[in-house]
mmCIF file of C-alpha atoms and ligand atoms in Angstrom:
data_model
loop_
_atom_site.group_PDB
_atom_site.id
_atom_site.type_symbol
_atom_site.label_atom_id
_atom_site.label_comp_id
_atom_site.label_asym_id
_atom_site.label_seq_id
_atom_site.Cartn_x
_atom_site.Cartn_y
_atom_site.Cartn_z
ATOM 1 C CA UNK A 1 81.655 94.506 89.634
ATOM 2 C CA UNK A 2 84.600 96.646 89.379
ATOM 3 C CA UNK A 3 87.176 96.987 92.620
ATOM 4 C CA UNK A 4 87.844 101.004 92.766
ATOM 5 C CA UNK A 5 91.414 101.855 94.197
ATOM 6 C CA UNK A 6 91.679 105.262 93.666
ATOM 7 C CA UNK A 7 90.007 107.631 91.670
ATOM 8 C CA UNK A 8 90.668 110.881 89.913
ATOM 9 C CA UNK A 9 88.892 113.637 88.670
ATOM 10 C CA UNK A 10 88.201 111.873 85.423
ATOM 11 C CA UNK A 11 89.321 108.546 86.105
ATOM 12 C CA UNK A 12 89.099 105.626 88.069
ATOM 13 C CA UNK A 13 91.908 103.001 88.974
ATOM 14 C CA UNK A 14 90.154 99.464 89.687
ATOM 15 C CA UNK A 15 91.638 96.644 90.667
ATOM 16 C CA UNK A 16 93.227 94.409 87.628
ATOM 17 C CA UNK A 17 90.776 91.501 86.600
ATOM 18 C CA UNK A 18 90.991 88.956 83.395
ATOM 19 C CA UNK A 19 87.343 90.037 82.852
ATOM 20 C CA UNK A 20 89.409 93.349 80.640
ATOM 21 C CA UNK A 21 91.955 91.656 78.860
ATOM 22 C CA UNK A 22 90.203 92.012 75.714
ATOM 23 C CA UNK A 23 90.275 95.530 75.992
ATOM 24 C CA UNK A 24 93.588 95.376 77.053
ATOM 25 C CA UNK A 25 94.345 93.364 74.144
ATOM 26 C CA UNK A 26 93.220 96.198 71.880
ATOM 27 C CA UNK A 27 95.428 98.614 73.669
ATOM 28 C CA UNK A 28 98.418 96.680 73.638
ATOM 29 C CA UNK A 29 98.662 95.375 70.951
ATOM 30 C CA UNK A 30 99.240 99.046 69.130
ATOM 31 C CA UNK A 31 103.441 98.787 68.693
ATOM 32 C CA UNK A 32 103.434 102.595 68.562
ATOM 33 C CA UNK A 33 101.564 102.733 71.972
ATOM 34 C CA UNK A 34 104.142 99.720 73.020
ATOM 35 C CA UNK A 35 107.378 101.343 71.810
ATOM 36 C CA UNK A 36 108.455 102.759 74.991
ATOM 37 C CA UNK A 37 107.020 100.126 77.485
ATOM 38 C CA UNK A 38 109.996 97.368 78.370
ATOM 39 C CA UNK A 39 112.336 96.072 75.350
ATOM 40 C CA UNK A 40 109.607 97.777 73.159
ATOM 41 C CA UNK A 41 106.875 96.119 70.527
ATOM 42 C CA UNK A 42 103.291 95.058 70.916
ATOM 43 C CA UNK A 43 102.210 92.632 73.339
ATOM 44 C CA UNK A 44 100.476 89.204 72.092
ATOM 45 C CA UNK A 45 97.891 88.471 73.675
ATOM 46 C CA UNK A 46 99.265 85.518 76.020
ATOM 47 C CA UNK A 47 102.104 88.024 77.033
ATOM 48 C CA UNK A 48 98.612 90.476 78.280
ATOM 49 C CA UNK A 49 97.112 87.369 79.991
ATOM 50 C CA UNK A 50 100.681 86.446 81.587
ATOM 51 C CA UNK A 51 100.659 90.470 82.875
ATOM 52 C CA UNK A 52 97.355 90.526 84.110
ATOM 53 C CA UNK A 53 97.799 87.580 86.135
ATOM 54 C CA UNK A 54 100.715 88.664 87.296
ATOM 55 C CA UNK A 55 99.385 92.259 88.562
ATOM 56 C CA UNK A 56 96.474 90.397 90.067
ATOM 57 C CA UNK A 57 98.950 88.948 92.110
ATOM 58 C CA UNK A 58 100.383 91.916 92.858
ATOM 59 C CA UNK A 59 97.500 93.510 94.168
ATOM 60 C CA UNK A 60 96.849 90.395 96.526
ATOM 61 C CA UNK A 61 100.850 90.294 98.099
ATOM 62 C CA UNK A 62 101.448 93.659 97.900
ATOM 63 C CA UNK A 63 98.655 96.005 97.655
ATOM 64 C CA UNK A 64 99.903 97.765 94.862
ATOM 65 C CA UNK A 65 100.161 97.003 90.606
ATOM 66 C CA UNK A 66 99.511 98.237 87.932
ATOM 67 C CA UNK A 67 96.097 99.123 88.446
ATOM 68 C CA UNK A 68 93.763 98.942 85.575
ATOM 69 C CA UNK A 69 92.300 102.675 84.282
ATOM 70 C CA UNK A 70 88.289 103.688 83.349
ATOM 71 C CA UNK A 71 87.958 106.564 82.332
ATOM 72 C CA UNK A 72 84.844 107.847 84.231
ATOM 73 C CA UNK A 73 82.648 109.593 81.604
ATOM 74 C CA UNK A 74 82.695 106.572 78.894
ATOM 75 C CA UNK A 75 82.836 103.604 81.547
ATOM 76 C CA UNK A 76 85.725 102.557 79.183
ATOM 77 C CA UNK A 77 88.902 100.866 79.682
ATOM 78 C CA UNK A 78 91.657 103.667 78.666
ATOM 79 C CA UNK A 79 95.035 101.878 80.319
ATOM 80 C CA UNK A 80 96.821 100.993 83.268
ATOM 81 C CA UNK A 81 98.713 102.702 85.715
ATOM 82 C CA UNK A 82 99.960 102.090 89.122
ATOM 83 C CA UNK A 83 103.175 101.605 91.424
ATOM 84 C CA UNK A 84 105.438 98.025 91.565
ATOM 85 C CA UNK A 85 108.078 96.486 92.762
ATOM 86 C CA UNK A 86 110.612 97.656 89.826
ATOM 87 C CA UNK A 87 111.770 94.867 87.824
ATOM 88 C CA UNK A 88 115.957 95.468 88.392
ATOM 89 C CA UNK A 89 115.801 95.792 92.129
ATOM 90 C CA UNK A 90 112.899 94.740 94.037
ATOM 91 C CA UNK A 91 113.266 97.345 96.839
ATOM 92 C CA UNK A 92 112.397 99.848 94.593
ATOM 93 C CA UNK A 93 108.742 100.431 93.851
ATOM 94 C CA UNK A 94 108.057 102.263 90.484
ATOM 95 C CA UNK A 95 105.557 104.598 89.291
ATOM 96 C CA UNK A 96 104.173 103.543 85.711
ATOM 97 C CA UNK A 97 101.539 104.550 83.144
ATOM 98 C CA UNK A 98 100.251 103.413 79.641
ATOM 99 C CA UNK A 99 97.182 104.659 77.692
ATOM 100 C CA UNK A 100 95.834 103.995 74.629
ATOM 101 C CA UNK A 101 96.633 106.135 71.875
ATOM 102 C CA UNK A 102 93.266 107.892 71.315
ATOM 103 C CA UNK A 103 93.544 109.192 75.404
ATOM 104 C CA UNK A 104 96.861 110.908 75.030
ATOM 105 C CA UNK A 105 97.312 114.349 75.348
ATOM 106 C CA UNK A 106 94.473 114.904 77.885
ATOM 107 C CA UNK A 107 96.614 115.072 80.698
ATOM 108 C CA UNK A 108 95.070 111.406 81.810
ATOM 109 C CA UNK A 109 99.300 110.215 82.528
ATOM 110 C CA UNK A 110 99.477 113.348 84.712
ATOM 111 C CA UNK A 111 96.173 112.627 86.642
ATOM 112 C CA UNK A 112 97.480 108.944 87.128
ATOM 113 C CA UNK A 113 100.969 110.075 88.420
ATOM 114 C CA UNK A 114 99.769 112.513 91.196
ATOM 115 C CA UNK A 115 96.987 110.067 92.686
ATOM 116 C CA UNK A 116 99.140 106.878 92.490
ATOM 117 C CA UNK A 117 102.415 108.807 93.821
ATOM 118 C CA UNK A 118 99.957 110.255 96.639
ATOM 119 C CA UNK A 119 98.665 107.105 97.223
ATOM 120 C CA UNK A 120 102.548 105.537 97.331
ATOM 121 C CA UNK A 121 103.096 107.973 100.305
ATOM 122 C CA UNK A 122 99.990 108.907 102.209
ATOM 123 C CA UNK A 123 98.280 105.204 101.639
ATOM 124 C CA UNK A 124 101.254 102.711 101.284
ATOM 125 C CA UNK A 125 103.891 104.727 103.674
ATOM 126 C CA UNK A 126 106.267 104.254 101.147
ATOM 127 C CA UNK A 127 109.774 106.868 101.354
ATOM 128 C CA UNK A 128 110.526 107.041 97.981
ATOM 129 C CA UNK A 129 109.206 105.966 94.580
ATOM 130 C CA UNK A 130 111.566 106.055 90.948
ATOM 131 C CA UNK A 131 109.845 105.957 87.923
ATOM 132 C CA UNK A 132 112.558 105.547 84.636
ATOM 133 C CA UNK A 133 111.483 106.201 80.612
ATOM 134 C CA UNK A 134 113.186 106.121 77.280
ATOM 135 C CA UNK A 135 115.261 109.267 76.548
ATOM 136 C CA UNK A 136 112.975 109.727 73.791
ATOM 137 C CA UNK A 137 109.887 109.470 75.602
ATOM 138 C CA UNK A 138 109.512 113.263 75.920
ATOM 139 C CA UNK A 139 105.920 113.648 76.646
ATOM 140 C CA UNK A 140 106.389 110.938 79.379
ATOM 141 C CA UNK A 141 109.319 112.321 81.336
ATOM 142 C CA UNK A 142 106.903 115.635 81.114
ATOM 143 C CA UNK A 143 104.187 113.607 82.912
ATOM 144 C CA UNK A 144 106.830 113.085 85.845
ATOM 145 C CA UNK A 145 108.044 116.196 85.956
ATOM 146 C CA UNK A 146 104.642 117.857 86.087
ATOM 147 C CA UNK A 147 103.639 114.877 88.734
ATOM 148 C CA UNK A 148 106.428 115.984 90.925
ATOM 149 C CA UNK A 149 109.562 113.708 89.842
ATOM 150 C CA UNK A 150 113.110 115.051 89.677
ATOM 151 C CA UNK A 151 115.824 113.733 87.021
ATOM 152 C CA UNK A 152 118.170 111.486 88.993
ATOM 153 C CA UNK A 153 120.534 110.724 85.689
ATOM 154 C CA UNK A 154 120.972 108.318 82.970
ATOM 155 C CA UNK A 155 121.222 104.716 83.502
ATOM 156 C CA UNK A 156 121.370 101.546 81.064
ATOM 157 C CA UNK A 157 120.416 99.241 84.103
ATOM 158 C CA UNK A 158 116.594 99.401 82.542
ATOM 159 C CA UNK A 159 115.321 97.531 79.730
ATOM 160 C CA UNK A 160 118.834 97.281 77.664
ATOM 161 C CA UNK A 161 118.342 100.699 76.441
ATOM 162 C CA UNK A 162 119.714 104.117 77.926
ATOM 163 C CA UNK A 163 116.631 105.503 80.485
ATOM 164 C CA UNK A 164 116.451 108.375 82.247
ATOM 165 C CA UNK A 165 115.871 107.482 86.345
ATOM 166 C CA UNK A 166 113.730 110.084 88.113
ATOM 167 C CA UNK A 167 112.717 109.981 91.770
ATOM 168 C CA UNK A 168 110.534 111.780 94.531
ATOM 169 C CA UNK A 169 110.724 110.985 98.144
ATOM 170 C CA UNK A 170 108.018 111.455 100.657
ATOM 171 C CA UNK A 171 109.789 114.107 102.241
ATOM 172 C CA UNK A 172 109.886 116.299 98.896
ATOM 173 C CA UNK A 173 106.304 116.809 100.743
ATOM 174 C CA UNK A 174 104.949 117.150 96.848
ATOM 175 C CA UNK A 175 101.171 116.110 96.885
HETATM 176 C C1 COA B 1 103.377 108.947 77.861
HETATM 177 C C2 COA B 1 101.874 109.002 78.028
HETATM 178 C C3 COA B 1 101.475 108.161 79.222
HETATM 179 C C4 COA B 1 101.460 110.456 78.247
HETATM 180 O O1 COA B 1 100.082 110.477 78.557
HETATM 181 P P1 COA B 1 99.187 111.787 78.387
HETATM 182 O O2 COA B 1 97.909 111.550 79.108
HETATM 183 O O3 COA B 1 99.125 112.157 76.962
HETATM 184 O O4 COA B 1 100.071 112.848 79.200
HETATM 185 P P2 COA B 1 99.597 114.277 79.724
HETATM 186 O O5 COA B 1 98.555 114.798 78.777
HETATM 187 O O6 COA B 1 99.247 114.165 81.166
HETATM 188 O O7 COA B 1 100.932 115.129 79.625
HETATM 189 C C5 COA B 1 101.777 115.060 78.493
HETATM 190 C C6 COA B 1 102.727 116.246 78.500
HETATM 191 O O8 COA B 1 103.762 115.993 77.527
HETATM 192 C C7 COA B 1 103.805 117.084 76.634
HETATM 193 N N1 COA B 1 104.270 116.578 75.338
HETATM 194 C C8 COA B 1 103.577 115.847 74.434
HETATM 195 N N2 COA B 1 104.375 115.565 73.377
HETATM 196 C C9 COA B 1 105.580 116.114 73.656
HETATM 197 C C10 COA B 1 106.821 116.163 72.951
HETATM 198 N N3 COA B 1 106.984 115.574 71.770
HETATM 199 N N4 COA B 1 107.857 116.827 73.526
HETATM 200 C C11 COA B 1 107.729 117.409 74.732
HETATM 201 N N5 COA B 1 106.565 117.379 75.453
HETATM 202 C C12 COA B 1 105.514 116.756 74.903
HETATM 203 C C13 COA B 1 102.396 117.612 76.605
HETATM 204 O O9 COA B 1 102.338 118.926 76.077
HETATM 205 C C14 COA B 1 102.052 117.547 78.086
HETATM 206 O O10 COA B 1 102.677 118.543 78.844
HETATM 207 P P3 COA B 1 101.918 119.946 79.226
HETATM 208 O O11 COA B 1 100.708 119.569 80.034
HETATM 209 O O12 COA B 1 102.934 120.704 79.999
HETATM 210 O O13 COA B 1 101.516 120.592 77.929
HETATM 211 C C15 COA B 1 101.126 108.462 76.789
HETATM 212 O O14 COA B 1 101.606 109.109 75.670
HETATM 213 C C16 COA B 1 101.310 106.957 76.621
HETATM 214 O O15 COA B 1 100.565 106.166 77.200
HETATM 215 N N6 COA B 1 102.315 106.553 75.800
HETATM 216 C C17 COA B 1 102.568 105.141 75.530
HETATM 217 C C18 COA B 1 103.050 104.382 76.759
HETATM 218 C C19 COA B 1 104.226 105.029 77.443
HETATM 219 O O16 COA B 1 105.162 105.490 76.795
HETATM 220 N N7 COA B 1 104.181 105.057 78.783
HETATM 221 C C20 COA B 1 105.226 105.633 79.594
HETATM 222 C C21 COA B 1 106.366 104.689 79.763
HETATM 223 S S1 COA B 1 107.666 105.425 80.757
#
């Protein structure tokens, strides 16, 4: 039986749980879906098993992770999405979002950026959330604009590569 967090119009955001790690596995393991997600590549599928545990974890410390996404009409497992502790410095909390390639482009990343950001703010009390993508990652930076985000700059702190860090506070009173 699923956990529900939040939910969305279309979709719902349940709690993470091994019992979808094989559709997770058939997600992640696309390199084009994976190209912009960390160093970049596919995951294996001890690498999925390693990040489910950890956002299980998550979940139980923290009350936020990357949540795990259904999409509501198919019952299907389309991604994850969800707010942590960002990886550089822990006192940030990030917004992030990955779906499988046949749900892009169905504003799905858009839906999962207003209800988790909301539920950063309204839910968790959090002041401030940062969410940072590839400069290349144009339909993603999109998302957070369209979600709320502002561009805060360029930074190479992330991942090795050269990101772009955008933020929204609670106080931008966007939700
Ligand atoms: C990035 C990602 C989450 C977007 O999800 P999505 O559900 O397709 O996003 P949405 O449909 O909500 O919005 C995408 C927006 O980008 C726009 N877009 C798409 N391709 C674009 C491009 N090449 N250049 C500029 N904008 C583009 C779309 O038109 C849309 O904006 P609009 O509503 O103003 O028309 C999805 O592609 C994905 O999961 N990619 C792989 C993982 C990833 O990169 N995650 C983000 C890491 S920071």
């Amino acid at each position: 039986m699923r956990k529900t967090v939040l939910t969305t119009e279309r979709l719902m955001l349940v709690a993470p749980d091994m019992g979808d790690c094989d559709a997770l596995c058939r997600l992640w393991s696309d390199p084009e879906t994976m190209r912009y997600i960390g160093a970049g590549g596919a995951w294996s599928r001890e690498q999925i098993v390693e990040r489910i545990e950890r956002a299980i974890g998550m979940q139980r410390d923290r009350g936020m992770t990357f949540w795990t996404v259904v999409e509501k009409d198919s019952d299907q497992v389309i991604g994850q999405g969800g707010l942590v502790p960002i990886e550089f410095n822990g006192s940030e909390i990030e917004l992030g979002y990955r779906l499988g390639r046949a749900h892009w482009g169905k504003g799905y990343a858009t839906e999962i950026a207003r209800a988790a950001a909301a539920y950063g703010f309204d839910t968790l009390d959090l002041d401030a959330l940062v969410a940072v993508c590839y400069a290349e990652n144009l339909p993603s930076r999109r998302v957070l604009i369209k979600a709320g985000f502002h561009e805060a700059g360029e930074s190479d702190l992330y991942y090795g590569v050269k990101t772009i860090v955008h933020r929204m506070n609670a106080s931008d009173g966007v939700r």
